[in-house]
């Protein structure tokens, strides 16, 4: 079996060194990434990849999002450094890293659209977007040109949750407590952002746009009943907005848009969540991903656990191949290659 890990994280050195010098790079998520060597140590990362036979990665940058690190006067240049850095890593190690995704300076929307175009022309296989841009929703009109560029390129969006402590869980508080903002807030915000893409009509504007929602679509699969039946009645709970007319103006039933999104298997090796997400999206709309290297072992743990869970499920050979690599080949525009043998038989497949 071949394994293409579609959503994992790595920082090229020049970008990572600059990140460490920013105020945001010293606290919260910045503190988190400092404690995981495989996020920036290329030799260590190569050794982790080589622990799994026929396994390779499509690299994405980690958080914090670039707009939380630099202002709009610096973020466009830093995005170029980040993207060129991943492109260089992938080019030097094509057996380990079969592709990469670009990040964008979302606090400079015009520059972000230009960088998306530049990076995609330079070989990026996807564009990674956070679920908000410094608290601004992605369906703001100023971001529409970015979706235009990505859709025209035929490449997917990797949607990564990005809720922070300064987005409190209750209006009486100033910050989110107990790391709820990420542990519970990230799956929620993923669902929120998918809904905003639907009801803002971005998906009607770009019906062929592929969006891969990290962590198997967040709360959406588990809340399938509410996503289906409650959104079918959108407008009955609201008196000062004509949501019924909006719903009727959509090209499809709301539920069908959510089914058309993609999810990845990065759910920390949880079997129940994996079963739920696969049941919702189906094998045609799920890609294998590990979220490496954010496990307790800081590298191989989520890879191994995710493969173990998937191999325990009653999937057909065709379904397993779609999830492990065929869907990724299609979405990222990767040439179907013979399985690339790295080193060890520990993949579990």
mmCIF file of C-alpha atoms in Angstrom:
data_model
loop_
_atom_site.group_PDB
_atom_site.id
_atom_site.type_symbol
_atom_site.label_atom_id
_atom_site.label_comp_id
_atom_site.label_asym_id
_atom_site.label_seq_id
_atom_site.Cartn_x
_atom_site.Cartn_y
_atom_site.Cartn_z
ATOM 1 C CA UNK A 1 0.000 0.000 0.000
ATOM 2 C CA UNK A 2 1.124 3.523 -0.733
ATOM 3 C CA UNK A 3 0.474 6.247 1.851
ATOM 4 C CA UNK A 4 0.268 9.955 0.984
ATOM 5 C CA UNK A 5 -0.088 12.073 4.125
ATOM 6 C CA UNK A 6 -2.148 15.017 2.909
ATOM 7 C CA UNK A 7 -2.152 17.277 5.980
ATOM 8 C CA UNK A 8 0.900 17.578 8.228
ATOM 9 C CA UNK A 9 3.108 20.485 9.194
ATOM 10 C CA UNK A 10 6.664 21.693 8.686
ATOM 11 C CA UNK A 11 8.486 25.041 8.761
ATOM 12 C CA UNK A 12 11.370 25.778 6.379
ATOM 13 C CA UNK A 13 14.341 27.053 8.357
ATOM 14 C CA UNK A 14 14.476 30.698 7.284
ATOM 15 C CA UNK A 15 10.786 31.179 7.959
ATOM 16 C CA UNK A 16 10.919 29.320 11.276
ATOM 17 C CA UNK A 17 13.849 31.382 12.516
ATOM 18 C CA UNK A 18 11.945 34.571 11.713
ATOM 19 C CA UNK A 19 8.812 33.220 13.402
ATOM 20 C CA UNK A 20 10.731 32.725 16.637
ATOM 21 C CA UNK A 21 11.631 36.412 16.688
ATOM 22 C CA UNK A 22 8.023 37.634 16.611
ATOM 23 C CA UNK A 23 5.947 38.360 19.743
ATOM 24 C CA UNK A 24 3.347 35.774 18.710
ATOM 25 C CA UNK A 25 6.118 33.232 18.267
ATOM 26 C CA UNK A 26 6.811 33.330 21.996
ATOM 27 C CA UNK A 27 3.363 32.544 23.426
ATOM 28 C CA UNK A 28 0.399 30.196 23.038
ATOM 29 C CA UNK A 29 0.690 28.472 19.644
ATOM 30 C CA UNK A 30 4.154 29.933 19.251
ATOM 31 C CA UNK A 31 5.123 28.250 22.513
ATOM 32 C CA UNK A 32 3.638 24.998 21.228
ATOM 33 C CA UNK A 33 5.639 24.881 18.007
ATOM 34 C CA UNK A 34 8.914 25.669 19.806
ATOM 35 C CA UNK A 35 8.589 22.395 21.683
ATOM 36 C CA UNK A 36 8.352 20.117 18.629
ATOM 37 C CA UNK A 37 11.736 19.696 16.895
ATOM 38 C CA UNK A 38 10.338 17.791 13.885
ATOM 39 C CA UNK A 39 8.444 20.910 12.834
ATOM 40 C CA UNK A 40 11.680 22.523 11.716
ATOM 41 C CA UNK A 41 14.523 19.982 11.898
ATOM 42 C CA UNK A 42 14.662 18.549 8.384
ATOM 43 C CA UNK A 43 16.993 15.664 9.187
ATOM 44 C CA UNK A 44 14.732 14.566 12.034
ATOM 45 C CA UNK A 45 11.667 14.864 9.835
ATOM 46 C CA UNK A 46 13.272 12.729 7.134
ATOM 47 C CA UNK A 47 14.015 10.034 9.695
ATOM 48 C CA UNK A 48 10.382 10.049 10.850
ATOM 49 C CA UNK A 49 9.109 9.650 7.283
ATOM 50 C CA UNK A 50 11.559 6.804 6.719
ATOM 51 C CA UNK A 51 10.091 4.826 9.615
ATOM 52 C CA UNK A 52 7.079 4.021 7.423
ATOM 53 C CA UNK A 53 7.308 2.004 4.235
ATOM 54 C CA UNK A 54 5.841 3.514 1.040
ATOM 55 C CA UNK A 55 4.920 6.644 2.993
ATOM 56 C CA UNK A 56 5.329 10.261 1.866
ATOM 57 C CA UNK A 57 3.981 13.674 2.841
ATOM 58 C CA UNK A 58 2.423 16.734 1.255
ATOM 59 C CA UNK A 59 3.911 19.446 3.462
ATOM 60 C CA UNK A 60 1.979 22.358 4.941
ATOM 61 C CA UNK A 61 3.155 25.143 7.202
ATOM 62 C CA UNK A 62 2.160 25.111 10.839
ATOM 63 C CA UNK A 63 0.364 27.716 12.910
ATOM 64 C CA UNK A 64 0.235 30.516 13.981
ATOM 65 C CA UNK A 65 -1.126 31.917 10.703
ATOM 66 C CA UNK A 66 1.211 34.398 9.085
ATOM 67 C CA UNK A 67 -1.107 37.364 9.696
ATOM 68 C CA UNK A 68 -0.722 36.844 13.447
ATOM 69 C CA UNK A 69 3.049 37.032 13.165
ATOM 70 C CA UNK A 70 3.593 40.088 10.950
ATOM 71 C CA UNK A 71 1.651 43.133 9.857
ATOM 72 C CA UNK A 72 0.527 43.652 6.248
ATOM 73 C CA UNK A 73 3.731 45.495 5.395
ATOM 74 C CA UNK A 74 5.825 42.377 6.132
ATOM 75 C CA UNK A 75 3.512 39.390 5.682
ATOM 76 C CA UNK A 76 3.592 39.264 1.852
ATOM 77 C CA UNK A 77 7.380 38.930 1.785
ATOM 78 C CA UNK A 78 7.353 36.414 4.613
ATOM 79 C CA UNK A 79 4.766 34.353 2.724
ATOM 80 C CA UNK A 80 7.105 34.203 -0.257
ATOM 81 C CA UNK A 81 9.959 33.070 1.997
ATOM 82 C CA UNK A 82 7.746 30.410 3.576
ATOM 83 C CA UNK A 83 6.402 29.093 0.292
ATOM 84 C CA UNK A 84 9.711 29.101 -1.526
ATOM 85 C CA UNK A 85 11.180 27.309 1.474
ATOM 86 C CA UNK A 86 8.676 24.446 1.294
ATOM 87 C CA UNK A 87 9.085 24.263 -2.472
ATOM 88 C CA UNK A 88 12.838 23.851 -2.000
ATOM 89 C CA UNK A 89 12.445 21.129 0.650
ATOM 90 C CA UNK A 90 10.034 19.170 -1.549
ATOM 91 C CA UNK A 91 12.268 19.549 -4.605
ATOM 92 C CA UNK A 92 15.316 18.233 -2.730
ATOM 93 C CA UNK A 93 13.480 15.270 -1.183
ATOM 94 C CA UNK A 94 10.777 14.199 -3.665
ATOM 95 C CA UNK A 95 10.485 10.644 -2.348
ATOM 96 C CA UNK A 96 9.733 11.885 1.156
ATOM 97 C CA UNK A 97 7.707 14.975 0.255
ATOM 98 C CA UNK A 98 5.614 14.567 -2.891
ATOM 99 C CA UNK A 99 4.042 18.018 -2.682
ATOM 100 C CA UNK A 100 3.451 21.155 -0.635
ATOM 101 C CA UNK A 101 0.796 23.745 0.106
ATOM 102 C CA UNK A 102 1.151 27.513 0.144
ATOM 103 C CA UNK A 103 0.213 29.916 2.909
ATOM 104 C CA UNK A 104 -1.091 33.413 2.184
ATOM 105 C CA UNK A 105 -0.752 36.834 3.876
ATOM 106 C CA UNK A 106 -4.457 37.217 4.635
ATOM 107 C CA UNK A 107 -4.028 40.615 6.315
ATOM 108 C CA UNK A 108 -3.050 41.902 2.850
ATOM 109 C CA UNK A 109 -5.804 40.431 0.624
ATOM 110 C CA UNK A 110 -4.568 41.801 -2.702
ATOM 111 C CA UNK A 111 -1.078 40.517 -2.008
ATOM 112 C CA UNK A 112 -2.574 37.212 -0.859
ATOM 113 C CA UNK A 113 -4.305 36.696 -4.189
ATOM 114 C CA UNK A 114 -1.063 37.492 -6.023
ATOM 115 C CA UNK A 115 0.912 35.133 -3.802
ATOM 116 C CA UNK A 116 -1.620 32.369 -4.363
ATOM 117 C CA UNK A 117 -1.204 32.805 -8.110
ATOM 118 C CA UNK A 118 2.595 32.928 -7.848
ATOM 119 C CA UNK A 119 2.877 29.908 -5.549
ATOM 120 C CA UNK A 120 0.493 27.777 -7.588
ATOM 121 C CA UNK A 121 2.439 28.573 -10.741
ATOM 122 C CA UNK A 122 5.599 27.686 -8.815
ATOM 123 C CA UNK A 123 4.340 24.177 -8.117
ATOM 124 C CA UNK A 124 2.202 24.439 -4.981
ATOM 125 C CA UNK A 125 -0.254 21.555 -4.845
ATOM 126 C CA UNK A 126 -2.743 23.365 -2.605
ATOM 127 C CA UNK A 127 -3.363 26.540 -0.635
ATOM 128 C CA UNK A 128 -3.741 26.390 3.127
ATOM 129 C CA UNK A 129 -6.224 28.809 4.691
ATOM 130 C CA UNK A 130 -6.975 29.303 8.356
ATOM 131 C CA UNK A 131 -10.646 29.412 9.324
ATOM 132 C CA UNK A 132 -10.343 33.110 10.088
ATOM 133 C CA UNK A 133 -7.900 35.871 9.260
ATOM 134 C CA UNK A 134 -7.167 37.605 12.548
ATOM 135 C CA UNK A 135 -10.809 37.078 13.453
ATOM 136 C CA UNK A 136 -12.203 38.077 10.050
ATOM 137 C CA UNK A 137 -14.374 35.417 8.336
ATOM 138 C CA UNK A 138 -13.185 34.034 5.014
ATOM 139 C CA UNK A 139 -16.386 34.998 3.194
ATOM 140 C CA UNK A 140 -15.635 38.718 3.457
ATOM 141 C CA UNK A 141 -15.778 40.230 -0.055
ATOM 142 C CA UNK A 142 -12.128 41.299 0.114
ATOM 143 C CA UNK A 143 -11.100 37.630 0.099
ATOM 144 C CA UNK A 144 -13.136 36.601 -2.952
ATOM 145 C CA UNK A 145 -10.248 37.105 -5.431
ATOM 146 C CA UNK A 146 -8.258 34.515 -3.483
ATOM 147 C CA UNK A 147 -10.957 31.902 -4.042
ATOM 148 C CA UNK A 148 -11.091 32.932 -7.707
ATOM 149 C CA UNK A 149 -7.362 32.249 -8.114
ATOM 150 C CA UNK A 150 -7.417 28.893 -6.332
ATOM 151 C CA UNK A 151 -10.499 27.709 -8.203
ATOM 152 C CA UNK A 152 -9.015 28.715 -11.556
ATOM 153 C CA UNK A 153 -5.878 26.718 -10.756
ATOM 154 C CA UNK A 154 -7.925 23.599 -10.028
ATOM 155 C CA UNK A 155 -6.091 22.988 -6.768
ATOM 156 C CA UNK A 156 -7.682 22.341 -3.349
ATOM 157 C CA UNK A 157 -7.893 24.471 -0.243
ATOM 158 C CA UNK A 158 -6.588 22.899 2.952
ATOM 159 C CA UNK A 159 -8.780 24.428 5.658
ATOM 160 C CA UNK A 160 -7.088 24.597 9.059
ATOM 161 C CA UNK A 161 -8.915 25.721 12.226
ATOM 162 C CA UNK A 162 -7.384 28.728 13.954
ATOM 163 C CA UNK A 163 -9.521 29.775 16.908
ATOM 164 C CA UNK A 164 -7.421 31.487 19.606
ATOM 165 C CA UNK A 165 -7.674 32.322 23.293
ATOM 166 C CA UNK A 166 -8.841 35.848 22.486
ATOM 167 C CA UNK A 167 -12.072 34.381 21.081
ATOM 168 C CA UNK A 168 -13.854 33.692 24.413
ATOM 169 C CA UNK A 169 -16.421 30.974 24.957
ATOM 170 C CA UNK A 170 -18.736 33.336 26.858
ATOM 171 C CA UNK A 171 -19.399 37.050 26.241
ATOM 172 C CA UNK A 172 -18.757 37.821 29.921
ATOM 173 C CA UNK A 173 -15.123 36.707 29.618
ATOM 174 C CA UNK A 174 -12.164 38.181 27.773
ATOM 175 C CA UNK A 175 -10.378 34.955 26.828
ATOM 176 C CA UNK A 176 -11.170 31.292 26.315
ATOM 177 C CA UNK A 177 -10.114 29.221 29.308
ATOM 178 C CA UNK A 178 -8.621 25.736 29.727
ATOM 179 C CA UNK A 179 -7.465 25.592 26.060
ATOM 180 C CA UNK A 180 -11.099 25.046 25.078
ATOM 181 C CA UNK A 181 -10.511 27.395 22.138
ATOM 182 C CA UNK A 182 -8.466 24.738 20.341
ATOM 183 C CA UNK A 183 -9.548 21.411 21.847
ATOM 184 C CA UNK A 184 -13.274 22.023 21.331
ATOM 185 C CA UNK A 185 -13.276 25.329 19.474
ATOM 186 C CA UNK A 186 -11.302 24.178 16.450
ATOM 187 C CA UNK A 187 -13.781 21.472 15.382
ATOM 188 C CA UNK A 188 -16.623 23.943 15.934
ATOM 189 C CA UNK A 189 -14.971 26.695 13.912
ATOM 190 C CA UNK A 190 -14.235 24.291 11.076
ATOM 191 C CA UNK A 191 -17.949 23.612 10.822
ATOM 192 C CA UNK A 192 -18.726 27.330 11.047
ATOM 193 C CA UNK A 193 -16.352 28.145 8.205
ATOM 194 C CA UNK A 194 -17.755 25.416 5.957
ATOM 195 C CA UNK A 195 -21.240 26.835 6.595
ATOM 196 C CA UNK A 196 -20.054 30.335 5.728
ATOM 197 C CA UNK A 197 -18.608 29.079 2.439
ATOM 198 C CA UNK A 198 -22.011 27.581 1.650
ATOM 199 C CA UNK A 199 -24.349 30.381 2.670
ATOM 200 C CA UNK A 200 -22.147 33.193 1.341
ATOM 201 C CA UNK A 201 -22.492 31.394 -2.012
ATOM 202 C CA UNK A 202 -18.752 31.028 -2.496
ATOM 203 C CA UNK A 203 -19.407 27.380 -3.335
ATOM 204 C CA UNK A 204 -22.081 28.381 -5.841
ATOM 205 C CA UNK A 205 -19.583 30.831 -7.338
ATOM 206 C CA UNK A 206 -17.024 28.011 -7.625
ATOM 207 C CA UNK A 207 -18.911 24.705 -7.770
ATOM 208 C CA UNK A 208 -15.754 22.748 -8.651
ATOM 209 C CA UNK A 209 -13.676 24.163 -5.789
ATOM 210 C CA UNK A 210 -12.299 21.414 -3.556
ATOM 211 C CA UNK A 211 -12.056 22.144 0.177
ATOM 212 C CA UNK A 212 -10.333 19.651 2.476
ATOM 213 C CA UNK A 213 -11.490 20.275 6.042
ATOM 214 C CA UNK A 214 -8.862 19.310 8.603
ATOM 215 C CA UNK A 215 -9.732 16.843 11.382
ATOM 216 C CA UNK A 216 -12.375 15.056 9.278
ATOM 217 C CA UNK A 217 -14.618 18.088 8.915
ATOM 218 C CA UNK A 218 -14.663 19.069 12.575
ATOM 219 C CA UNK A 219 -18.125 18.812 14.139
ATOM 220 C CA UNK A 220 -19.967 18.379 10.851
ATOM 221 C CA UNK A 221 -20.060 14.544 10.583
ATOM 222 C CA UNK A 222 -21.180 14.121 14.187
ATOM 223 C CA UNK A 223 -23.866 16.792 13.711
ATOM 224 C CA UNK A 224 -25.096 15.351 10.410
ATOM 225 C CA UNK A 225 -28.719 15.380 11.524
ATOM 226 C CA UNK A 226 -28.647 19.044 12.490
ATOM 227 C CA UNK A 227 -26.672 20.012 9.388
ATOM 228 C CA UNK A 228 -29.295 18.264 7.258
ATOM 229 C CA UNK A 229 -32.638 18.924 8.870
ATOM 230 C CA UNK A 230 -32.022 22.193 10.709
ATOM 231 C CA UNK A 231 -30.452 23.924 7.725
ATOM 232 C CA UNK A 232 -33.389 22.635 5.649
ATOM 233 C CA UNK A 233 -35.497 24.907 7.858
ATOM 234 C CA UNK A 234 -33.081 27.840 7.947
ATOM 235 C CA UNK A 235 -35.037 30.999 8.678
ATOM 236 C CA UNK A 236 -37.539 29.656 11.199
ATOM 237 C CA UNK A 237 -35.381 30.800 14.137
ATOM 238 C CA UNK A 238 -34.579 34.276 12.804
ATOM 239 C CA UNK A 239 -36.971 37.208 12.557
ATOM 240 C CA UNK A 240 -34.748 40.059 11.346
ATOM 241 C CA UNK A 241 -33.062 38.311 8.383
ATOM 242 C CA UNK A 242 -34.724 36.628 5.393
ATOM 243 C CA UNK A 243 -32.793 33.395 5.585
ATOM 244 C CA UNK A 244 -35.599 31.415 3.989
ATOM 245 C CA UNK A 245 -35.176 33.301 0.732
ATOM 246 C CA UNK A 246 -31.420 32.843 0.949
ATOM 247 C CA UNK A 247 -31.830 29.104 1.426
ATOM 248 C CA UNK A 248 -34.191 28.841 -1.529
ATOM 249 C CA UNK A 249 -31.779 30.807 -3.720
ATOM 250 C CA UNK A 250 -28.973 28.271 -3.271
ATOM 251 C CA UNK A 251 -28.312 25.951 -6.182
ATOM 252 C CA UNK A 252 -28.460 22.852 -3.960
ATOM 253 C CA UNK A 253 -29.843 21.664 -0.655
ATOM 254 C CA UNK A 254 -27.520 22.937 2.122
ATOM 255 C CA UNK A 255 -26.728 19.395 3.251
ATOM 256 C CA UNK A 256 -25.449 18.488 -0.206
ATOM 257 C CA UNK A 257 -22.764 21.186 -0.078
ATOM 258 C CA UNK A 258 -21.405 19.753 3.173
ATOM 259 C CA UNK A 259 -21.319 16.274 1.644
ATOM 260 C CA UNK A 260 -19.296 17.675 -1.260
ATOM 261 C CA UNK A 261 -16.490 18.890 0.992
ATOM 262 C CA UNK A 262 -13.543 16.624 1.768
ATOM 263 C CA UNK A 263 -12.235 15.533 5.153
ATOM 264 C CA UNK A 264 -8.920 14.129 6.262
ATOM 265 C CA UNK A 265 -8.222 11.360 8.753
ATOM 266 C CA UNK A 266 -6.274 13.542 11.209
ATOM 267 C CA UNK A 267 -8.338 12.805 14.323
ATOM 268 C CA UNK A 268 -5.513 11.746 16.645
ATOM 269 C CA UNK A 269 -6.065 8.062 15.913
ATOM 270 C CA UNK A 270 -9.583 8.040 17.375
ATOM 271 C CA UNK A 271 -11.577 5.128 15.968
ATOM 272 C CA UNK A 272 -15.103 6.434 16.617
ATOM 273 C CA UNK A 273 -14.343 9.784 15.001
ATOM 274 C CA UNK A 274 -12.785 8.037 12.018
ATOM 275 C CA UNK A 275 -15.832 5.820 11.539
ATOM 276 C CA UNK A 276 -18.169 8.816 11.850
ATOM 277 C CA UNK A 277 -16.222 10.924 9.346
ATOM 278 C CA UNK A 278 -15.879 8.118 6.828
ATOM 279 C CA UNK A 279 -19.586 7.389 7.069
ATOM 280 C CA UNK A 280 -20.413 11.044 6.401
ATOM 281 C CA UNK A 281 -17.967 11.915 3.616
ATOM 282 C CA UNK A 282 -17.526 8.474 2.045
ATOM 283 C CA UNK A 283 -14.288 6.969 0.778
ATOM 284 C CA UNK A 284 -14.319 9.209 -2.311
ATOM 285 C CA UNK A 285 -14.084 12.348 -0.166
ATOM 286 C CA UNK A 286 -11.556 11.402 2.513
ATOM 287 C CA UNK A 287 -7.776 11.695 2.341
ATOM 288 C CA UNK A 288 -5.248 10.100 4.646
ATOM 289 C CA UNK A 289 -3.588 12.619 6.962
ATOM 290 C CA UNK A 290 -1.826 12.390 10.298
ATOM 291 C CA UNK A 291 -1.278 15.945 11.626
ATOM 292 C CA UNK A 292 2.378 14.946 12.132
ATOM 293 C CA UNK A 293 4.283 15.884 14.285
ATOM 294 C CA UNK A 294 1.780 17.032 16.948
ATOM 295 C CA UNK A 295 1.427 13.695 18.752
ATOM 296 C CA UNK A 296 2.896 13.021 22.199
ATOM 297 C CA UNK A 297 5.910 11.379 20.560
ATOM 298 C CA UNK A 298 6.387 14.533 18.474
ATOM 299 C CA UNK A 299 6.529 12.740 15.156
ATOM 300 C CA UNK A 300 5.524 9.161 14.375
ATOM 301 C CA UNK A 301 2.654 8.587 16.799
ATOM 302 C CA UNK A 302 -0.288 9.935 14.828
ATOM 303 C CA UNK A 303 0.990 8.369 11.614
ATOM 304 C CA UNK A 304 1.153 4.923 13.168
ATOM 305 C CA UNK A 305 -2.135 5.249 15.087
ATOM 306 C CA UNK A 306 -4.082 6.536 12.098
ATOM 307 C CA UNK A 307 -2.895 3.699 9.870
ATOM 308 C CA UNK A 308 -3.726 1.183 12.603
ATOM 309 C CA UNK A 309 -7.278 2.496 12.948
ATOM 310 C CA UNK A 310 -7.895 2.610 9.210
ATOM 311 C CA UNK A 311 -6.559 -0.921 8.773
ATOM 312 C CA UNK A 312 -8.952 -2.123 11.490
ATOM 313 C CA UNK A 313 -12.030 -0.939 9.590
ATOM 314 C CA UNK A 314 -14.028 -3.162 7.195
ATOM 315 C CA UNK A 315 -13.062 -1.252 4.053
ATOM 316 C CA UNK A 316 -12.714 -2.745 0.597
ATOM 317 C CA UNK A 317 -9.314 -2.684 -1.083
ATOM 318 C CA UNK A 318 -10.598 -0.028 -3.492
ATOM 319 C CA UNK A 319 -11.838 2.176 -0.631
ATOM 320 C CA UNK A 320 -8.584 1.793 1.254
ATOM 321 C CA UNK A 321 -6.561 2.781 -1.811
ATOM 322 C CA UNK A 322 -8.713 5.886 -2.365
ATOM 323 C CA UNK A 323 -8.221 7.050 1.197
ATOM 324 C CA UNK A 324 -4.528 6.222 1.468
ATOM 325 C CA UNK A 325 -3.340 7.737 -1.802
ATOM 326 C CA UNK A 326 -5.625 7.823 -4.858
ATOM 327 C CA UNK A 327 -7.757 10.745 -3.679
ATOM 328 C CA UNK A 328 -4.623 12.707 -2.814
ATOM 329 C CA UNK A 329 -3.149 11.998 -6.247
ATOM 330 C CA UNK A 330 -6.301 13.379 -7.838
ATOM 331 C CA UNK A 331 -6.757 16.424 -5.594
ATOM 332 C CA UNK A 332 -3.125 17.546 -5.539
ATOM 333 C CA UNK A 333 -2.380 16.720 -9.156
ATOM 334 C CA UNK A 334 0.242 14.121 -8.256
ATOM 335 C CA UNK A 335 1.326 11.691 -10.925
ATOM 336 C CA UNK A 336 0.431 8.083 -10.066
ATOM 337 C CA UNK A 337 3.798 6.672 -9.147
ATOM 338 C CA UNK A 338 5.043 3.285 -8.096
ATOM 339 C CA UNK A 339 5.020 3.034 -4.315
ATOM 340 C CA UNK A 340 8.123 4.756 -3.003
ATOM 341 C CA UNK A 341 9.829 2.419 -0.566
ATOM 342 C CA UNK A 342 11.583 4.338 2.168
ATOM 343 C CA UNK A 343 12.984 2.063 4.825
ATOM 344 C CA UNK A 344 10.991 0.268 7.455
ATOM 345 C CA UNK A 345 8.060 -2.168 7.458
ATOM 346 C CA UNK A 346 6.426 -0.395 10.417
ATOM 347 C CA UNK A 347 3.563 1.244 8.513
ATOM 348 C CA UNK A 348 1.148 -1.497 9.453
ATOM 349 C CA UNK A 349 -0.266 -1.871 5.957
#
